[in-house]
Short mmCIF file of C-alpha atoms in Angstrom, two decimals:
data_model
loop_
_atom_site.label_atom_id
_atom_site.label_comp_id
_atom_site.label_asym_id
_atom_site.label_seq_id
_atom_site.Cartn_x
_atom_site.Cartn_y
_atom_site.Cartn_z
CA MET A 206 2.41 -19.14 -15.49
CA ILE A 207 3.70 -15.99 -13.77
CA GLN A 208 7.33 -15.34 -14.62
CA GLN A 209 9.90 -13.48 -12.59
CA ILE A 210 9.90 -9.78 -13.35
CA HIS A 211 12.61 -7.15 -13.26
CA ARG A 212 13.15 -4.93 -10.27
CA LYS A 213 12.59 -1.23 -10.92
CA THR A 214 13.60 2.12 -9.50
CA ILE A 215 13.08 5.71 -10.63
CA LYS A 216 15.38 7.36 -13.15
CA SER A 217 15.75 10.68 -11.37
CA SER A 218 14.96 12.25 -8.00
CA ILE A 219 11.69 14.07 -7.47
CA THR A 220 10.22 16.27 -4.75
CA LEU A 221 6.57 16.22 -3.74
CA LYS A 222 5.03 18.69 -1.30
CA GLY A 223 1.66 18.71 0.40
CA ILE A 224 0.06 19.05 3.80
CA GLY A 225 -0.17 16.43 6.49
CA LEU A 226 -3.71 15.18 7.08
CA HIS A 227 -3.47 15.45 10.85
CA SER A 228 -0.94 18.23 11.40
CA GLY A 229 -2.12 20.51 8.61
CA LYS A 230 1.54 21.47 8.11
CA THR A 231 3.56 21.34 4.88
CA VAL A 232 5.40 18.07 4.31
CA THR A 233 8.26 17.57 1.85
CA LEU A 234 8.77 14.11 0.38
CA ARG A 235 11.76 13.34 -1.83
CA LEU A 236 12.17 10.15 -3.84
CA HIS A 237 15.59 9.00 -5.06
CA PRO A 238 16.81 6.15 -7.28
CA ALA A 239 18.22 3.11 -5.48
CA GLU A 240 20.26 0.04 -6.33
CA ALA A 241 18.62 -3.34 -6.85
CA GLY A 242 17.94 -5.06 -3.54
CA THR A 243 17.63 -1.83 -1.57
CA GLY A 244 13.89 -2.15 -1.22
CA LEU A 245 11.77 0.81 -0.13
CA ILE A 246 13.39 2.74 2.69
CA PHE A 247 12.20 5.91 4.41
CA PHE A 248 14.62 8.36 5.97
CA LEU A 249 12.85 10.58 8.48
CA TYR A 250 14.71 13.87 8.88
CA LYS A 251 14.71 15.31 12.38
CA GLY A 252 16.76 18.48 12.39
CA LEU A 253 20.27 17.57 11.28
CA SER A 254 19.81 13.86 11.92
CA LYS A 255 17.86 11.23 10.04
CA VAL A 256 16.20 7.96 11.07
CA ARG A 257 16.07 4.91 8.80
CA ILE A 258 12.71 3.11 8.63
CA PRO A 259 12.36 0.33 6.03
CA VAL A 260 8.97 -0.41 4.49
CA SER A 261 8.27 -3.94 5.72
CA LEU A 262 5.72 -5.90 7.72
CA ASP A 263 8.18 -6.09 10.61
CA HIS A 264 8.08 -2.31 10.87
CA VAL A 265 4.29 -1.82 10.84
CA VAL A 266 3.43 -0.43 14.28
CA ASP A 267 -0.15 0.87 13.93
CA THR A 268 -3.19 0.32 11.71
CA SER A 269 -5.87 2.24 13.61
CA ASN A 270 -6.66 5.02 11.10
CA ALA A 271 -3.90 4.47 8.55
CA THR A 272 -0.88 2.24 8.10
CA THR A 273 2.05 3.44 10.17
CA ILE A 274 5.63 2.14 10.21
CA GLY A 275 8.26 2.78 12.86
CA ASP A 276 11.79 1.98 13.97
CA GLY A 277 10.77 0.17 17.16
CA GLY A 278 11.16 3.34 19.19
CA SER A 279 9.43 6.70 19.08
CA ASN A 280 10.02 7.37 15.38
CA ARG A 281 7.05 6.77 13.11
CA ILE A 282 5.75 7.60 9.64
CA GLN A 283 2.01 7.29 9.06
CA THR A 284 -0.40 7.14 6.13
CA ILE A 285 2.03 5.37 3.81
CA GLU A 286 -0.63 3.38 1.93
CA HIS A 287 -1.57 5.98 -0.73
CA LEU A 288 2.06 6.39 -1.75
CA LEU A 289 2.64 2.62 -1.75
CA ALA A 290 -0.40 2.00 -3.95
CA ALA A 291 1.21 4.18 -6.63
CA VAL A 292 4.61 2.55 -6.09
CA HIS A 293 3.07 -0.91 -6.50
CA THR A 294 1.16 0.09 -9.62
CA LEU A 295 4.36 1.27 -11.32
CA GLY A 296 6.34 -1.77 -10.18
CA ILE A 297 8.89 0.20 -8.15
CA THR A 298 10.81 -2.21 -5.91
CA ASP A 299 13.78 -0.06 -4.89
CA CYS A 300 13.62 3.58 -3.81
CA ILE A 301 14.90 5.93 -1.12
CA LEU A 302 12.13 8.05 0.42
CA GLU A 303 13.17 11.12 2.39
CA ILE A 304 10.54 12.90 4.49
CA ASP A 305 10.64 15.79 6.93
CA ALA A 306 7.48 14.96 8.91
CA VAL A 307 5.84 11.97 10.56
CA GLU A 308 3.11 11.62 7.94
CA VAL A 309 3.16 11.25 4.18
CA PRO A 310 1.42 14.28 2.61
CA ILE A 311 -2.25 13.67 1.90
CA MET A 312 -2.04 15.49 -1.47
CA ASP A 313 -5.57 15.38 -2.98
CA GLY A 314 -6.58 12.39 -0.84
CA SER A 315 -5.80 9.85 -3.55
CA SER A 316 -2.75 8.12 -5.03
CA ALA A 317 -2.91 9.96 -8.35
CA PRO A 318 -0.40 12.74 -7.46
CA PHE A 319 2.17 10.15 -6.35
CA TRP A 320 1.62 8.10 -9.51
CA GLU A 321 1.99 11.20 -11.69
CA GLY A 322 5.11 12.34 -9.83
CA ILE A 323 6.84 8.97 -10.11
CA ARG A 324 5.90 8.71 -13.80
CA SER A 325 7.44 12.15 -14.41
CA ALA A 326 10.71 10.95 -12.85
CA GLY A 327 10.81 7.99 -15.21
CA ILE A 328 11.04 4.28 -14.46
CA GLN A 329 14.39 2.47 -14.62
CA GLU A 330 14.28 -1.29 -15.14
CA LEU A 331 17.12 -3.06 -13.35
CA GLU A 332 18.92 -6.24 -14.40
CA GLU A 333 17.99 -8.14 -11.27
CA THR A 334 14.65 -9.92 -11.09
CA ILE A 335 12.15 -10.40 -8.30
CA GLU A 336 9.72 -13.29 -7.98
CA PRO A 337 6.08 -12.28 -7.50
CA ILE A 338 4.20 -13.69 -4.54
CA ARG A 339 2.06 -16.69 -5.40
CA ILE A 340 -0.17 -18.52 -2.99
CA ALA A 341 -1.01 -22.18 -3.41
CA ASN A 342 -4.14 -22.26 -1.24
CA PRO A 343 -6.90 -19.84 -0.20
CA MET A 344 -6.02 -17.63 2.77
CA TRP A 345 -8.29 -15.47 4.89
CA VAL A 346 -8.57 -13.33 7.99
CA VAL A 347 -11.81 -12.63 9.85
CA ASP A 348 -12.86 -10.11 12.49
CA GLY A 349 -16.52 -10.44 13.42
CA ASP A 350 -18.53 -9.60 10.30
CA LYS A 351 -15.42 -8.32 8.50
CA TYR A 352 -13.28 -10.55 6.35
CA LEU A 353 -10.55 -10.55 3.74
CA VAL A 354 -9.76 -13.53 1.51
CA MET A 355 -7.07 -14.19 -1.08
CA LEU A 356 -7.60 -16.95 -3.63
CA PRO A 357 -4.90 -18.35 -5.94
CA SER A 358 -4.88 -16.61 -9.33
CA ASP A 359 -2.39 -15.81 -12.10
CA GLU A 360 -3.66 -12.23 -12.18
CA LEU A 361 -4.51 -9.59 -9.61
CA LYS A 362 -8.21 -8.92 -9.17
CA VAL A 363 -10.55 -7.82 -6.42
CA THR A 364 -14.12 -8.09 -5.23
CA TYR A 365 -14.77 -5.52 -2.50
CA ASN A 366 -17.90 -4.77 -0.49
CA ILE A 367 -18.49 -1.93 1.97
CA ASP A 368 -21.54 -1.49 4.15
CA PHE A 369 -21.57 1.65 6.30
CA ASN A 370 -24.52 2.99 8.26
CA HIS A 371 -25.19 5.63 5.63
CA PRO A 372 -27.89 5.71 2.92
CA LEU A 373 -25.28 6.07 0.14
CA LEU A 374 -22.81 3.47 1.40
CA ARG A 375 -24.98 0.47 2.17
CA GLY A 376 -23.94 -2.59 0.18
CA GLN A 377 -21.64 -0.75 -2.21
CA SER A 378 -19.46 -3.25 -4.09
CA TYR A 379 -17.00 -3.36 -6.95
CA THR A 380 -15.28 -6.17 -8.86
CA THR A 381 -12.41 -5.65 -11.29
CA THR A 382 -9.06 -6.94 -12.48
CA LEU A 383 -6.17 -4.77 -11.34
CA ASN A 384 -3.56 -4.37 -14.05
CA GLU A 385 -1.53 -1.16 -14.31
CA ASN A 386 -3.98 0.58 -16.64
CA ILE A 387 -7.04 -0.19 -14.54
CA LEU A 388 -5.30 0.75 -11.31
CA SER A 389 -4.07 4.08 -12.69
CA GLU A 390 -7.37 5.04 -14.29
CA ASP A 391 -10.04 3.49 -12.06
CA ILE A 392 -8.54 3.09 -8.58
CA LEU A 393 -5.65 5.45 -7.82
CA PRO A 394 -7.65 8.69 -8.38
CA ALA A 395 -10.28 7.67 -5.80
CA ARG A 396 -10.07 9.95 -2.76
CA THR A 397 -10.17 9.07 0.91
CA PHE A 398 -13.51 9.61 2.57
CA GLY A 399 -14.92 10.36 5.97
CA PHE A 400 -18.04 11.43 7.80
CA LEU A 401 -18.56 15.08 8.74
CA LYS A 402 -19.44 14.25 12.35
CA ASP A 403 -16.21 12.24 12.71
CA VAL A 404 -14.08 14.98 11.12
CA GLU A 405 -15.46 17.54 13.54
CA ALA A 406 -14.74 15.24 16.49
CA LEU A 407 -11.17 14.61 15.30
CA GLN A 408 -10.47 18.31 14.78
CA ALA A 409 -11.73 19.04 18.28
CA ARG A 410 -8.90 16.74 19.46
CA GLY A 411 -6.32 18.50 17.30
CA LEU A 412 -6.36 15.81 14.60
CA ALA A 413 -7.33 15.92 10.90
CA MET A 414 -6.29 19.58 10.86
CA GLY A 415 -5.29 19.24 7.19
CA GLY A 416 -8.54 17.61 6.10
CA SER A 417 -10.76 19.52 3.68
CA LEU A 418 -12.92 19.12 0.60
CA ASP A 419 -9.70 19.54 -1.40
CA ASN A 420 -8.38 16.18 -0.18
CA ALA A 421 -11.34 14.09 0.94
CA VAL A 422 -14.87 13.02 0.15
CA VAL A 423 -16.94 14.14 3.14
CA LEU A 424 -20.33 12.59 3.89
CA THR A 425 -23.13 14.37 5.72
CA ASP A 426 -25.97 12.47 7.38
CA ASP A 427 -27.72 11.87 4.07
CA GLY A 428 -25.39 12.94 1.25
CA TYR A 429 -22.03 14.34 0.22
CA LEU A 430 -20.60 17.72 1.20
CA ASN A 431 -18.55 17.73 -2.01
CA GLU A 432 -20.13 19.16 -5.14
CA SER A 433 -19.17 16.12 -7.22
CA LEU A 434 -17.44 12.74 -7.09
CA ARG A 435 -14.77 11.34 -9.39
CA TYR A 436 -16.70 8.06 -9.59
CA GLU A 437 -20.22 7.17 -8.54
CA ASN A 438 -18.73 4.52 -6.22
CA GLU A 439 -15.58 6.45 -5.29
CA CYS A 440 -15.60 5.28 -1.68
CA VAL A 441 -15.37 1.56 -2.39
CA ARG A 442 -12.70 2.24 -5.00
CA HIS A 443 -10.65 4.06 -2.38
CA LYS A 444 -10.92 1.05 -0.07
CA ILE A 445 -9.37 -1.01 -2.88
CA LEU A 446 -6.61 1.59 -3.17
CA ASP A 447 -5.91 1.25 0.57
CA LEU A 448 -5.85 -2.54 0.30
CA ILE A 449 -3.30 -2.51 -2.52
CA GLY A 450 -1.15 0.04 -0.69
CA ASP A 451 -1.26 -1.97 2.52
CA LEU A 452 -0.34 -5.25 0.82
CA ALA A 453 2.54 -3.46 -0.93
CA VAL A 454 4.25 -3.42 2.48
CA MET A 455 5.14 -7.06 1.68
CA GLY A 456 7.82 -5.64 -0.63
CA ARG A 457 7.09 -7.89 -3.61
CA PRO A 458 4.64 -7.94 -6.51
CA PHE A 459 1.66 -10.15 -5.76
CA TYR A 460 -1.14 -11.91 -7.60
CA GLY A 461 -4.41 -13.37 -6.42
CA HIS A 462 -8.14 -12.77 -6.24
CA LEU A 463 -8.83 -10.58 -3.22
CA ILE A 464 -12.33 -10.77 -1.74
CA ALA A 465 -13.05 -8.20 0.95
CA SER A 466 -16.07 -7.24 3.01
CA LYS A 467 -15.91 -4.28 5.39
CA ALA A 468 -12.16 -4.73 5.74
CA GLY A 469 -9.61 -2.08 6.72
CA HIS A 470 -5.95 -1.50 7.47
CA ALA A 471 -5.80 -3.97 10.37
CA LEU A 472 -7.23 -6.85 8.31
CA ASP A 473 -5.08 -5.85 5.31
CA ILE A 474 -1.89 -6.14 7.33
CA SER A 475 -3.09 -9.35 9.03
CA LEU A 476 -3.64 -10.94 5.62
CA ALA A 477 -0.21 -9.74 4.46
CA LYS A 478 1.38 -11.47 7.45
CA CYS A 479 -0.49 -14.70 6.68
CA ILE A 480 0.58 -14.54 3.05
CA MET A 481 4.23 -13.96 3.87
CA SER A 482 4.18 -16.74 6.44
CA GLN A 483 3.00 -19.23 3.82
CA VAL A 484 5.18 -17.90 1.03
CA THR A 485 8.31 -17.96 3.20
CA GLY A 486 7.55 -21.53 4.27
CA ASP A 487 6.94 -22.69 0.70
CA GLU A 488 10.13 -21.07 -0.56
CA LEU A 489 12.21 -22.55 2.25
CA THR A 490 10.77 -25.96 1.42
CA LYS A 491 11.70 -25.54 -2.25
CA PHE A 492 15.20 -24.50 -1.24
CA LYS A 493 15.61 -27.52 1.04
CA SER A 494 14.27 -29.87 -1.63
CA LYS A 495 17.27 -29.01 -3.79
CA ARG A 496 19.38 -30.84 -1.18
CA VAL A 497 22.08 -28.20 -1.10
CA PRO A 498 24.94 -29.55 1.11
CA LEU A 499 25.58 -27.73 4.35
CA PHE A 500 29.35 -27.84 3.75
CA SER A 501 31.53 -27.93 0.69
CA LYS A 502 33.66 -31.04 0.14
CA LYS A 503 36.73 -29.05 1.14
CA GLU A 504 35.13 -27.90 4.41
CA ALA A 505 33.80 -31.40 5.19
CA ALA A 506 37.30 -32.84 4.84
CA ARG A 507 38.68 -30.57 7.57
#
């Protein structure tokens, strides 16, 4: 049976710099230790002021090309999933994230630089515990021929299938358990990928200005523009990375068997909302079953 685990933060502050995928401009990201119960909170610096944007499902405002959170107004931070995949892998539950741009730096297109940076800062285990998310029944979300399922399990594992209209990405699948070692070695280093024709179209619109072979796997009509891949099936591994990073927005460790076919950020976040809806209901039911009185005896006597 899964036991409660300790909350964690980082031991010391670190600074990570890279370029923004869309802006092509340098982005500075600083991570700081935080007290238990803080959660993951971004502070977006805008001149001399800063805007607070918590990492939570309630603050997800867009999932079109990446996962974006916002404050309900005009302030947004996009492409948070690569950073969160590393945060989840290392069990970080509480951290302050300061950023001076509206997008997390793309780094090398994977989660590995974030994982390495956080590891270099050290991990501090806190006294307080956090209960992992458990689901009692299968849950799923469907969009046409795309679907994402989570089955009850005492460990985290995934079966993922992609099927793009490309000779190298038809029916590519991967199944694995996802403990810290496997995530750090087999999933987090997998880079984001895209198609050359789409990159050219985006750049013509002033987007993806920071995209290059240094931070992405780029596919031509019949092959790869890159000289080599980190894994033969690097693309499907990166989709798993995105899935873990997206689900990390729930703010708690989670276990289950994830089964995905042609999913993406929108389905990832939809599943996360379904999971939290069930988990919250189950936990409220458990709380009510304890028959805790609404008033103390002293208050009831008034």
